[in-house]
Each structure stands twice: as structure tokens, then as C-alpha cells.
Phi, psi and omega in degrees: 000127163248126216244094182283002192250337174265141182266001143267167182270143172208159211223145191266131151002273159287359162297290189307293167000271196281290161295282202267349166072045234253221179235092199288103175265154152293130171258134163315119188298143208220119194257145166215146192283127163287162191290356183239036185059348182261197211232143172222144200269098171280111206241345209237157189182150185241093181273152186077022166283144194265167150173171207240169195209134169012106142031040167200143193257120203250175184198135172188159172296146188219127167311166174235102179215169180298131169274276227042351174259014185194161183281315190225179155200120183288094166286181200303315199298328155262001153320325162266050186253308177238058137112195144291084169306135135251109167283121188237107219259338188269339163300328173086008196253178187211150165227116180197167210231129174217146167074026190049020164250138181255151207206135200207103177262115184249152205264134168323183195228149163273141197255359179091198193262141169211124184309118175233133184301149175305328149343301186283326173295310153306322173294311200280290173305320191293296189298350143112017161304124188258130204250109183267000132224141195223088168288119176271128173260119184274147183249161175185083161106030197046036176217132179288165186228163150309126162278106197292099156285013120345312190293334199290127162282316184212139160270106191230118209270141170157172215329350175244057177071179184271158182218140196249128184251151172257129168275000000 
């Protein structure tokens, strides 16, 4: 993943760990806000890690915290590593040149909004998966609606789904 929005490099734990076996040091420990506002303290870091982008090889230091939807994510810091970018955001490319190669990296296509049964939404939080938007629904007369949770005194997610308390 690459991320313009994180100013570090970060690499999931158990990828280094596990997959690639990688060499774990201590770090002075470093607190950072994550995409879901809280804060995790990063005590751990993999230096020099390599891996490649079309056949050229890049190395930066990498944090070490649980990901799980992805092995790493490339933040600023090596983003200002190559350069001049072009971004083209309705196209999905990132374009930029390292060595005098030029490299045009394209982004999956989005697939829309998709709908998850309360298993799965329970399953995703039980496994510590941080879920950053949740539209909530109501059935009435047997068709879901919006839930104006404006309205809501507490939300409350657990073993049966979210359940909405009213003020």
C-alpha cells in the first residue's frame, strides 16, 4: 500500500517475522496516530529492508505494527526518495522515474460499497480489524432504511451485530 498520508514506512509484524524471517531490532520507542485516530506506541523496526517494484530494487527502514490487510505500507518517507511524482487520481497511476527508469504504478479499480453480514463484521472486530465507516440500517415494514444515528445515544457492536440504542 502506498500511503501519502503516513509519514513513515511500515512493514506488519508477522509478515517480517514469519514470512520473510527478517532481522527484528529494538527501537527507542515511538508513539503514532494510526488512520483510525488512535495511537500505538512502536517499539520494534526491521532496518534495510529490501523488495522490489518492476524489477528495481528499493531499501528503507521499516516500522514494525500489525497491518493485516496488507504486508507493508510506503509512506512519505520513501515516497521522497523518487522524486518527482505524477499523480492521476481518476486513472488510479502514480508515475515516477528512479535510475532513469520510468515506472507507472496502477491502482486496483474500486469495486463499490459492500454490504457485510453481522458474522462477518463481528469476526473482522474480533480479529482487531478497524472498521472506518459503518452506515448503519434499520428494517421497517421489511425494507432497510438509513439509520439517523444522529439520534442514537450508544452504538453498540457485539456478539449479534450493531445494535442502536435510542434516545
Amino acid at each position: 500500500l502506498i500511503d501519502s498520508g503516513s509519514t513513515h514506512n511500515f512493514l506488519d509484524i508477522q509478515v517480517a517475522n514469519k514470512k520473510y524471517g527478517c532481522k527484528i531490532e529494538e527501537r527507542e520507542p515511538l508513539s503514532v496516530a494510526v488512520a483510525n485516530v488512535s495511537k500505538l506506541t512502536i517499539s520494534f523496526m526491521v532496518k534495510g529492508f529490501t523488495w522490489s517494484i518492476q524489477q528495481t530494487t528499493f531499501t528503507s527502514d521499516m516500522l514494525l505494527i500489525p497491518l493485516g490487510f496488507c504486508d507493508l505500507v510506503l509512506g512519505i518517507e520513501w515516497l521522497v526518495t523518487l522524486g518527482d511524482i505524477t499523480w492521476n487520481f481518476s486513472k488510479l497511476t502514480m508515475d515516477f522515474k528512479v535510475h532513469d527508469k520510468r515506472h507507472v504504478l496502477r491502482g486496483s479499480p474500486s469495486t463499490g460499497v459492500k454490504t457485510a453480514k453481522k458474522q462477518q463484521l463481528n469476526k473482522a472486530l474480533g480479529d482487531g480489524v478497524h472498521v472506518s465507516m459503518l452506515q448503519l440500517c434499520e428494517e421497517e415494514g421489511g425494507l432497510l432504511q438509513f439509520c439517523n444515528y444522529s439520534c442514537c445515544s450508544t452504538i453498540i457492536i457485539g456478539g449479534n451485530g450493531p445494535t442502536v440504542k435510542r434516545v
